[in-house]
């Protein structure tokens, strides 16, 4: 009988297996003179001297597991400190290097800046930064942290040769796959290199481990990672801390307009209570610091312009800005810097800002129109409330076509299943039209004859339509541990309904006035 995968075991079994593996690895290394307590104390002291605080025990556990050559998987919510375990060995030994696989250029740049800020030399290596000068710096050993993409590692001949050089590879202490859910989410036709990351093992000595980190990993996606990175249960250190954000309140609202471009729905959500659009909103602190996600570049540009026009800003005002893949490297850097500094109060973005961006004081994340999956939404929602000192909210604005049932005119059996839209690999069909279809008014119509006008991933539809706790839906989908911290504010819009009248998502009636159907709730504590 085959050994069960990590995902098939209980959390208690996984925990026990992981710490047994760590104990065994310590004992083997101790035969060579290794002393676990000395290593952990050294990392803790270095970290404390740099940051003024002590790392969590789990962060030291993962860092030590990596030094002992154990492959690792860490699942934890955004802002929980997943980066610290692979910073610790680099801070403690300046001769060591890490190759960090990151999916987006803007994320590589952001992470490199964060490493440099704590004294770790780092560089983003991608098509925009590559040059003969960059290669020379790499060969001279100028960088401890090398942030790059699967494509650069596997498909760029010169960089691939650099990584394979024994002089370089012997200094590499780990290969980190950040945002590891991309292996499952993007490893098909969109980013094929993600499906072949196991080839990196041939570049480095056999003892160099992989570390996969993410906030959103379903059990099937975990199996994909094990397969693609050659993880074996008996040599892995697996840590699942869950991805719940206890200082963030999730809610779902239905748009009024019969279109995913219901930009007016955003205005009452951005303004603090009692504020009406007008001059100086940006600079008087009367707009929540917000990150608005849309699914296409065109929608991002249109939404940004609409908000500027509606709030009385000129095109030159930086209080509201846009970030997407088609902006220049210089513009992306400027926008992210100004959003971090608070010069930009509202940022409209596509996937370019959906992963890893470390801006602690984002008060709310709004998704305008459903994304391709629940994983994408939770990843994006995780940008809110990264600092535990603020109470944040996340709002999924759902277009009416998601709820509109239709009877297909095509032959039975064709296209009856709901699928996913392209969110990471191209522009989604925002309107979600399915061609010639008859709108179903009969609530008792046979389920086999009915589908929804807008295709939505089943897990995301469960999250949208549930009348129970939205956190419970997320926990069940991702296999989060049973225990979680109590929310610091409202749990969700189902557990703690808004104080003002509103219409439940599933029963929203387009004939009702906007004031009855939209609820711009004040952030608790503001």
GROMACS .gro file of C-alpha atoms in nm, residues 53-443:
model
  391
   53UNK     CA    1   1.306   4.136   1.815
   54UNK     CA    2   1.329   3.760   1.850
   55UNK     CA    3   1.218   3.533   1.563
   56UNK     CA    4   0.934   3.290   1.620
   57UNK     CA    5   1.027   2.931   1.702
   58UNK     CA    6   0.872   2.806   1.378
   59UNK     CA    7   1.089   3.047   1.177
   60UNK     CA    8   1.400   2.907   1.344
   61UNK     CA    9   1.271   2.553   1.286
   62UNK     CA   10   1.234   2.611   0.911
   63UNK     CA   11   1.571   2.788   0.887
   64UNK     CA   12   1.744   2.502   1.068
   65UNK     CA   13   1.565   2.243   0.854
   66UNK     CA   14   1.699   2.416   0.543
   67UNK     CA   15   2.054   2.422   0.681
   68UNK     CA   16   2.021   2.049   0.749
   69UNK     CA   17   1.914   1.985   0.389
   70UNK     CA   18   1.545   1.913   0.445
   71UNK     CA   19   1.303   2.012   0.172
   72UNK     CA   20   1.040   2.241   0.323
   73UNK     CA   21   0.688   2.365   0.257
   74UNK     CA   22   0.550   2.658   0.456
   75UNK     CA   23   0.187   2.766   0.432
   76UNK     CA   24   0.109   3.085   0.623
   77UNK     CA   25  -0.100   3.395   0.574
   78UNK     CA   26   0.045   3.700   0.406
   79UNK     CA   27   0.240   3.916   0.645
   80UNK     CA   28   0.309   3.628   0.884
   81UNK     CA   29   0.684   3.627   0.825
   82UNK     CA   30   0.740   3.352   0.566
   83UNK     CA   31   1.045   3.541   0.437
   84UNK     CA   32   1.228   3.530   0.771
   85UNK     CA   33   1.325   3.157   0.754
   86UNK     CA   34   1.526   3.208   0.437
   87UNK     CA   35   1.670   3.539   0.558
   88UNK     CA   36   1.810   3.385   0.878
   89UNK     CA   37   2.080   3.162   0.719
   90UNK     CA   38   2.191   3.449   0.493
   91UNK     CA   39   2.218   3.694   0.782
   92UNK     CA   40   2.414   3.442   0.985
   93UNK     CA   41   2.665   3.346   0.712
   94UNK     CA   42   2.753   3.612   0.457
   95UNK     CA   43   2.921   3.358   0.229
   96UNK     CA   44   2.594   3.175   0.165
   97UNK     CA   45   2.354   3.245  -0.120
   98UNK     CA   46   1.991   3.171  -0.202
   99UNK     CA   47   1.820   3.149  -0.539
  100UNK     CA   48   1.466   3.276  -0.494
  101UNK     CA   49   1.208   3.201  -0.763
  102UNK     CA   50   0.950   3.476  -0.781
  103UNK     CA   51   0.672   3.499  -1.042
  104UNK     CA   52   0.658   3.870  -1.124
  105UNK     CA   53   0.924   4.130  -1.201
  106UNK     CA   54   0.765   4.391  -0.979
  107UNK     CA   55   0.764   4.138  -0.695
  108UNK     CA   56   1.129   4.051  -0.756
  109UNK     CA   57   1.220   4.420  -0.735
  110UNK     CA   58   1.013   4.468  -0.420
  111UNK     CA   59   1.168   4.169  -0.247
  112UNK     CA   60   1.521   4.268  -0.347
  113UNK     CA   61   1.463   4.608  -0.188
  114UNK     CA   62   1.341   4.443   0.131
  115UNK     CA   63   1.649   4.221   0.148
  116UNK     CA   64   1.882   4.516   0.096
  117UNK     CA   65   1.701   4.709   0.368
  118UNK     CA   66   1.805   4.447   0.626
  119UNK     CA   67   2.164   4.425   0.505
  120UNK     CA   68   2.142   4.129   0.266
  121UNK     CA   69   2.287   4.204  -0.077
  122UNK     CA   70   2.023   4.121  -0.335
  123UNK     CA   71   1.942   4.164  -0.702
  124UNK     CA   72   1.640   4.102  -0.922
  125UNK     CA   73   1.763   3.911  -1.227
  126UNK     CA   74   1.520   3.925  -1.518
  127UNK     CA   75   1.492   4.040  -1.877
  128UNK     CA   76   1.474   4.404  -1.769
  129UNK     CA   77   1.784   4.397  -1.551
  130UNK     CA   78   2.005   4.149  -1.738
  131UNK     CA   79   2.330   4.282  -1.883
  132UNK     CA   80   2.698   4.195  -1.905
  133UNK     CA   81   2.749   4.419  -1.603
  134UNK     CA   82   2.491   4.221  -1.406
  135UNK     CA   83   2.660   3.894  -1.503
  136UNK     CA   84   2.997   4.023  -1.382
  137UNK     CA   85   2.848   4.124  -1.047
  138UNK     CA   86   2.691   3.781  -1.012
  139UNK     CA   87   3.020   3.606  -1.091
  140UNK     CA   88   3.202   3.832  -0.846
  141UNK     CA   89   2.967   3.711  -0.572
  142UNK     CA   90   2.815   4.052  -0.509
  143UNK     CA   91   2.470   3.916  -0.420
  144UNK     CA   92   2.355   3.678  -0.150
  145UNK     CA   93   1.991   3.675  -0.261
  146UNK     CA   94   1.927   3.624  -0.632
  147UNK     CA   95   1.561   3.686  -0.716
  148UNK     CA   96   1.457   3.556  -1.053
  149UNK     CA   97   1.197   3.361  -1.251
  150UNK     CA   98   1.169   2.999  -1.369
  151UNK     CA   99   1.213   3.116  -1.728
  152UNK     CA  100   1.543   3.293  -1.652
  153UNK     CA  101   1.678   2.987  -1.470
  154UNK     CA  102   1.577   2.730  -1.729
  155UNK     CA  103   1.560   2.915  -2.061
  156UNK     CA  104   1.825   3.190  -2.049
  157UNK     CA  105   2.147   3.016  -2.167
  158UNK     CA  106   2.399   3.250  -2.001
  159UNK     CA  107   2.221   3.273  -1.666
  160UNK     CA  108   2.158   2.900  -1.668
  161UNK     CA  109   2.530   2.840  -1.724
  162UNK     CA  110   2.609   3.074  -1.435
  163UNK     CA  111   2.381   2.883  -1.197
  164UNK     CA  112   2.532   2.551  -1.306
  165UNK     CA  113   2.890   2.664  -1.237
  166UNK     CA  114   3.025   2.458  -0.947
  167UNK     CA  115   3.204   2.759  -0.798
  168UNK     CA  116   2.871   2.937  -0.762
  169UNK     CA  117   2.642   2.645  -0.686
  170UNK     CA  118   2.855   2.528  -0.392
  171UNK     CA  119   2.769   2.852  -0.210
  172UNK     CA  120   2.393   2.812  -0.261
  173UNK     CA  121   2.228   2.701   0.061
  174UNK     CA  122   1.869   2.681  -0.065
  175UNK     CA  123   1.636   2.725  -0.361
  176UNK     CA  124   1.323   2.912  -0.260
  177UNK     CA  125   1.003   2.897  -0.462
  178UNK     CA  126   0.806   3.192  -0.334
  179UNK     CA  127   0.434   3.210  -0.416
  180UNK     CA  128   0.459   2.835  -0.474
  181UNK     CA  129   0.090   2.802  -0.562
  182UNK     CA  130   0.196   2.926  -0.907
  183UNK     CA  131   0.338   2.578  -0.974
  184UNK     CA  132  -0.016   2.443  -0.980
  185UNK     CA  133  -0.195   2.758  -1.095
  186UNK     CA  134   0.040   2.857  -1.378
  187UNK     CA  135   0.226   2.536  -1.460
  188UNK     CA  136   0.016   2.459  -1.767
  189UNK     CA  137   0.012   2.651  -2.093
  190UNK     CA  138   0.054   2.994  -1.930
  191UNK     CA  139   0.394   2.957  -1.758
  192UNK     CA  140   0.523   2.617  -1.867
  193UNK     CA  141   0.856   2.665  -1.689
  194UNK     CA  142   0.675   2.632  -1.356
  195UNK     CA  143   0.601   2.270  -1.446
  196UNK     CA  144   0.972   2.190  -1.490
  197UNK     CA  145   1.128   2.348  -1.181
  198UNK     CA  146   1.255   2.007  -1.074
  199UNK     CA  147   1.528   2.052  -1.338
  200UNK     CA  148   1.691   2.307  -1.108
  201UNK     CA  149   1.803   2.021  -0.885
  202UNK     CA  150   2.061   1.923  -1.148
  203UNK     CA  151   2.227   2.265  -1.116
  204UNK     CA  152   2.320   2.230  -0.750
  205UNK     CA  153   2.470   1.975  -0.510
  206UNK     CA  154   2.228   1.707  -0.395
  207UNK     CA  155   2.211   1.840  -0.039
  208UNK     CA  156   2.067   2.179  -0.146
  209UNK     CA  157   1.698   2.179  -0.045
  210UNK     CA  158   1.389   2.343  -0.191
  211UNK     CA  159   1.168   2.570   0.019
  212UNK     CA  160   0.816   2.631  -0.114
  213UNK     CA  161   0.622   2.914   0.051
  214UNK     CA  162   0.270   3.039  -0.010
  215UNK     CA  163  -0.043   3.163   0.162
  216UNK     CA  164  -0.285   2.977  -0.065
  217UNK     CA  165  -0.230   2.607  -0.118
  218UNK     CA  166  -0.509   2.355  -0.155
  219UNK     CA  167  -0.440   1.984  -0.093
  220UNK     CA  168  -0.439   1.908  -0.471
  221UNK     CA  169  -0.198   2.197  -0.530
  222UNK     CA  170   0.025   2.062  -0.254
  223UNK     CA  171   0.042   1.730  -0.437
  224UNK     CA  172   0.144   1.918  -0.753
  225UNK     CA  173   0.429   2.083  -0.564
  226UNK     CA  174   0.549   1.750  -0.426
  227UNK     CA  175   0.549   1.604  -0.775
  228UNK     CA  176   0.710   1.900  -0.952
  229UNK     CA  177   0.982   1.959  -0.691
  230UNK     CA  178   1.046   1.591  -0.612
  231UNK     CA  179   0.941   1.624  -0.249
  232UNK     CA  180   0.923   1.301  -0.054
  233UNK     CA  181   0.723   1.270   0.264
  234UNK     CA  182   1.010   1.109   0.454
  235UNK     CA  183   1.253   1.396   0.398
  236UNK     CA  184   1.023   1.699   0.414
  237UNK     CA  185   0.955   1.958   0.680
  238UNK     CA  186   0.596   2.070   0.627
  239UNK     CA  187   0.442   2.353   0.825
  240UNK     CA  188   0.082   2.465   0.777
  241UNK     CA  189  -0.006   2.769   0.987
  242UNK     CA  190  -0.323   2.842   0.790
  243UNK     CA  191  -0.400   3.157   0.592
  244UNK     CA  192  -0.669   3.323   0.803
  245UNK     CA  193  -0.627   3.699   0.857
  246UNK     CA  194  -0.777   3.766   1.198
  247UNK     CA  195  -0.750   4.146   1.162
  248UNK     CA  196  -0.932   4.158   0.829
  249UNK     CA  197  -1.309   4.139   0.776
  250UNK     CA  198  -1.425   3.975   0.450
  251UNK     CA  199  -1.749   4.068   0.276
  252UNK     CA  200  -1.923   4.022  -0.058
  253UNK     CA  201  -2.136   4.286  -0.232
  254UNK     CA  202  -2.336   4.267  -0.552
  255UNK     CA  203  -2.288   4.535  -0.816
  256UNK     CA  204  -2.582   4.741  -0.936
  257UNK     CA  205  -2.491   4.779  -1.301
  258UNK     CA  206  -2.531   4.473  -1.520
  259UNK     CA  207  -2.162   4.489  -1.606
  260UNK     CA  208  -1.830   4.405  -1.441
  261UNK     CA  209  -1.734   4.769  -1.497
  262UNK     CA  210  -1.954   4.910  -1.221
  263UNK     CA  211  -1.696   5.171  -1.124
  264UNK     CA  212  -1.950   5.393  -0.939
  265UNK     CA  213  -1.985   5.113  -0.681
  266UNK     CA  214  -1.632   5.193  -0.563
  267UNK     CA  215  -1.689   5.554  -0.461
  268UNK     CA  216  -1.881   5.496  -0.133
  269UNK     CA  217  -1.633   5.223  -0.039
  270UNK     CA  218  -1.331   5.450  -0.077
  271UNK     CA  219  -1.459   5.754   0.112
  272UNK     CA  220  -1.462   5.766   0.490
  273UNK     CA  221  -1.808   5.814   0.649
  274UNK     CA  222  -1.968   6.153   0.595
  275UNK     CA  223  -1.739   6.244   0.307
  276UNK     CA  224  -1.856   6.344  -0.040
  277UNK     CA  225  -1.629   6.362  -0.345
  278UNK     CA  226  -1.450   6.692  -0.379
  279UNK     CA  227  -1.118   6.868  -0.356
  280UNK     CA  228  -0.835   6.762  -0.125
  281UNK     CA  229  -0.979   6.420  -0.041
  282UNK     CA  230  -0.643   6.257  -0.103
  283UNK     CA  231  -0.446   6.487   0.119
  284UNK     CA  232  -0.690   6.526   0.406
  285UNK     CA  233  -0.696   6.153   0.481
  286UNK     CA  234  -1.059   6.112   0.379
  287UNK     CA  235  -0.995   5.814   0.155
  288UNK     CA  236  -0.912   5.473   0.291
  289UNK     CA  237  -0.574   5.345   0.175
  290UNK     CA  238  -0.709   5.098  -0.078
  291UNK     CA  239  -0.591   4.842  -0.329
  292UNK     CA  240  -0.846   4.776  -0.603
  293UNK     CA  241  -0.796   4.464  -0.814
  294UNK     CA  242  -0.938   4.428  -1.164
  295UNK     CA  243  -0.893   4.144  -1.410
  296UNK     CA  244  -0.768   4.323  -1.723
  297UNK     CA  245  -0.530   4.602  -1.818
  298UNK     CA  246  -0.811   4.790  -1.993
  299UNK     CA  247  -1.031   4.776  -1.683
  300UNK     CA  248  -0.743   4.904  -1.470
  301UNK     CA  249  -0.692   5.207  -1.692
  302UNK     CA  250  -1.064   5.283  -1.719
  303UNK     CA  251  -1.123   5.241  -1.347
  304UNK     CA  252  -0.833   5.467  -1.251
  305UNK     CA  253  -0.953   5.742  -1.485
  306UNK     CA  254  -1.311   5.714  -1.360
  307UNK     CA  255  -1.202   5.747  -0.997
  308UNK     CA  256  -0.986   6.049  -1.073
  309UNK     CA  257  -1.271   6.218  -1.259
  310UNK     CA  258  -1.525   6.135  -0.989
  311UNK     CA  259  -1.305   6.254  -0.703
  312UNK     CA  260  -1.201   6.576  -0.872
  313UNK     CA  261  -0.839   6.487  -0.946
  314UNK     CA  262  -0.641   6.586  -1.253
  315UNK     CA  263  -0.443   6.337  -1.460
  316UNK     CA  264  -0.126   6.465  -1.293
  317UNK     CA  265  -0.245   6.394  -0.940
  318UNK     CA  266  -0.071   6.092  -0.787
  319UNK     CA  267  -0.327   6.020  -0.517
  320UNK     CA  268  -0.486   5.756  -0.740
  321UNK     CA  269  -0.267   5.551  -0.970
  322UNK     CA  270  -0.262   5.230  -1.171
  323UNK     CA  271  -0.029   4.930  -1.186
  324UNK     CA  272  -0.030   4.664  -1.456
  325UNK     CA  273   0.212   4.459  -1.663
  326UNK     CA  274   0.225   4.705  -1.952
  327UNK     CA  275   0.367   4.990  -1.746
  328UNK     CA  276   0.741   5.054  -1.768
  329UNK     CA  277   0.980   4.922  -1.505
  330UNK     CA  278   1.046   5.280  -1.393
  331UNK     CA  279   0.674   5.352  -1.358
  332UNK     CA  280   0.610   5.031  -1.163
  333UNK     CA  281   0.887   5.113  -0.918
  334UNK     CA  282   0.762   5.469  -0.871
  335UNK     CA  283   0.400   5.362  -0.819
  336UNK     CA  284   0.488   5.095  -0.564
  337UNK     CA  285   0.719   5.333  -0.377
  338UNK     CA  286   0.456   5.608  -0.365
  339UNK     CA  287   0.185   5.365  -0.257
  340UNK     CA  288   0.409   5.242   0.023
  341UNK     CA  289   0.483   5.601   0.129
  342UNK     CA  290   0.115   5.700   0.119
  343UNK     CA  291   0.148   5.948  -0.167
  344UNK     CA  292  -0.078   5.715  -0.364
  345UNK     CA  293  -0.387   5.646  -0.152
  346UNK     CA  294  -0.579   5.431  -0.400
  347UNK     CA  295  -0.402   5.188  -0.631
  348UNK     CA  296  -0.590   5.014  -0.912
  349UNK     CA  297  -0.400   4.700  -1.011
  350UNK     CA  298  -0.403   4.374  -1.200
  351UNK     CA  299  -0.213   4.062  -1.089
  352UNK     CA  300   0.108   4.271  -1.083
  353UNK     CA  301   0.029   4.369  -0.722
  354UNK     CA  302  -0.144   4.048  -0.618
  355UNK     CA  303   0.146   3.864  -0.463
  356UNK     CA  304   0.413   3.941  -0.210
  357UNK     CA  305   0.402   4.319  -0.207
  358UNK     CA  306   0.484   4.421   0.148
  359UNK     CA  307   0.284   4.734   0.228
  360UNK     CA  308   0.170   4.705   0.589
  361UNK     CA  309  -0.096   4.976   0.613
  362UNK     CA  310  -0.342   4.888   0.334
  363UNK     CA  311  -0.680   4.939   0.497
  364UNK     CA  312  -0.891   4.760   0.240
  365UNK     CA  313  -0.867   4.544  -0.069
  366UNK     CA  314  -1.151   4.552  -0.320
  367UNK     CA  315  -1.189   4.305  -0.606
  368UNK     CA  316  -1.399   4.450  -0.887
  369UNK     CA  317  -1.560   4.150  -1.064
  370UNK     CA  318  -1.486   3.791  -0.971
  371UNK     CA  319  -1.133   3.659  -1.033
  372UNK     CA  320  -1.055   3.317  -1.173
  373UNK     CA  321  -1.054   3.129  -0.843
  374UNK     CA  322  -1.090   3.146  -0.467
  375UNK     CA  323  -0.712   3.106  -0.440
  376UNK     CA  324  -0.657   3.419  -0.647
  377UNK     CA  325  -0.904   3.616  -0.436
  378UNK     CA  326  -0.754   3.507  -0.103
  379UNK     CA  327  -0.406   3.586  -0.235
  380UNK     CA  328  -0.518   3.935  -0.334
  381UNK     CA  329  -0.720   3.988  -0.018
  382UNK     CA  330  -0.406   3.911   0.178
  383UNK     CA  331  -0.262   4.249   0.079
  384UNK     CA  332  -0.492   4.413   0.337
  385UNK     CA  333  -0.399   4.454   0.701
  386UNK     CA  334  -0.046   4.314   0.687
  387UNK     CA  335   0.029   4.519   0.996
  388UNK     CA  336  -0.147   4.364   1.298
  389UNK     CA  337  -0.203   4.713   1.438
  390UNK     CA  338  -0.477   4.802   1.188
  391UNK     CA  339  -0.822   4.658   1.129
  392UNK     CA  340  -0.876   4.599   0.758
  393UNK     CA  341  -1.155   4.480   0.534
  394UNK     CA  342  -1.173   4.292   0.205
  395UNK     CA  343  -1.463   4.336  -0.035
  396UNK     CA  344  -1.550   4.119  -0.332
  397UNK     CA  345  -1.777   4.312  -0.570
  398UNK     CA  346  -1.967   4.057  -0.774
  399UNK     CA  347  -2.126   4.127  -1.111
  400UNK     CA  348  -2.496   4.031  -1.160
  401UNK     CA  349  -2.414   3.776  -1.431
  402UNK     CA  350  -2.261   3.553  -1.162
  403UNK     CA  351  -2.610   3.501  -1.017
  404UNK     CA  352  -2.811   3.507  -1.338
  405UNK     CA  353  -2.919   3.159  -1.436
  406UNK     CA  354  -2.965   3.072  -1.801
  407UNK     CA  355  -3.088   2.778  -2.001
  408UNK     CA  356  -2.834   2.682  -2.265
  409UNK     CA  357  -2.957   2.640  -2.622
  410UNK     CA  358  -2.664   2.416  -2.715
  411UNK     CA  359  -2.709   2.035  -2.703
  412UNK     CA  360  -2.726   1.873  -2.362
  413UNK     CA  361  -2.389   1.778  -2.219
  414UNK     CA  362  -2.192   2.057  -2.385
  415UNK     CA  363  -2.046   2.323  -2.161
  416UNK     CA  364  -2.263   2.248  -1.860
  417UNK     CA  365  -1.977   2.251  -1.615
  418UNK     CA  366  -1.847   2.573  -1.469
  419UNK     CA  367  -1.484   2.649  -1.545
  420UNK     CA  368  -1.221   2.905  -1.467
  421UNK     CA  369  -1.154   3.225  -1.653
  422UNK     CA  370  -0.806   3.330  -1.749
  423UNK     CA  371  -0.691   3.568  -1.480
  424UNK     CA  372  -0.319   3.520  -1.456
  425UNK     CA  373  -0.244   3.432  -1.815
  426UNK     CA  374  -0.446   3.684  -2.012
  427UNK     CA  375  -0.753   3.901  -2.017
  428UNK     CA  376  -1.066   3.737  -1.890
  429UNK     CA  377  -1.398   3.773  -2.068
  430UNK     CA  378  -1.524   4.030  -1.824
  431UNK     CA  379  -1.881   4.029  -1.940
  432UNK     CA  380  -1.907   3.653  -1.910
  433UNK     CA  381  -2.161   3.624  -2.191
  434UNK     CA  382  -2.228   3.273  -2.311
  435UNK     CA  383  -2.391   3.347  -2.645
  436UNK     CA  384  -2.755   3.274  -2.722
  437UNK     CA  385  -2.909   3.173  -2.393
  438UNK     CA  386  -3.250   3.205  -2.237
  439UNK     CA  387  -3.270   3.368  -1.895
  440UNK     CA  388  -3.434   3.134  -1.645
  441UNK     CA  389  -3.706   3.290  -1.430
  442UNK     CA  390  -3.845   2.965  -1.290
  443UNK     CA  391  -3.681   2.897  -0.954
   0.00000   0.00000   0.00000
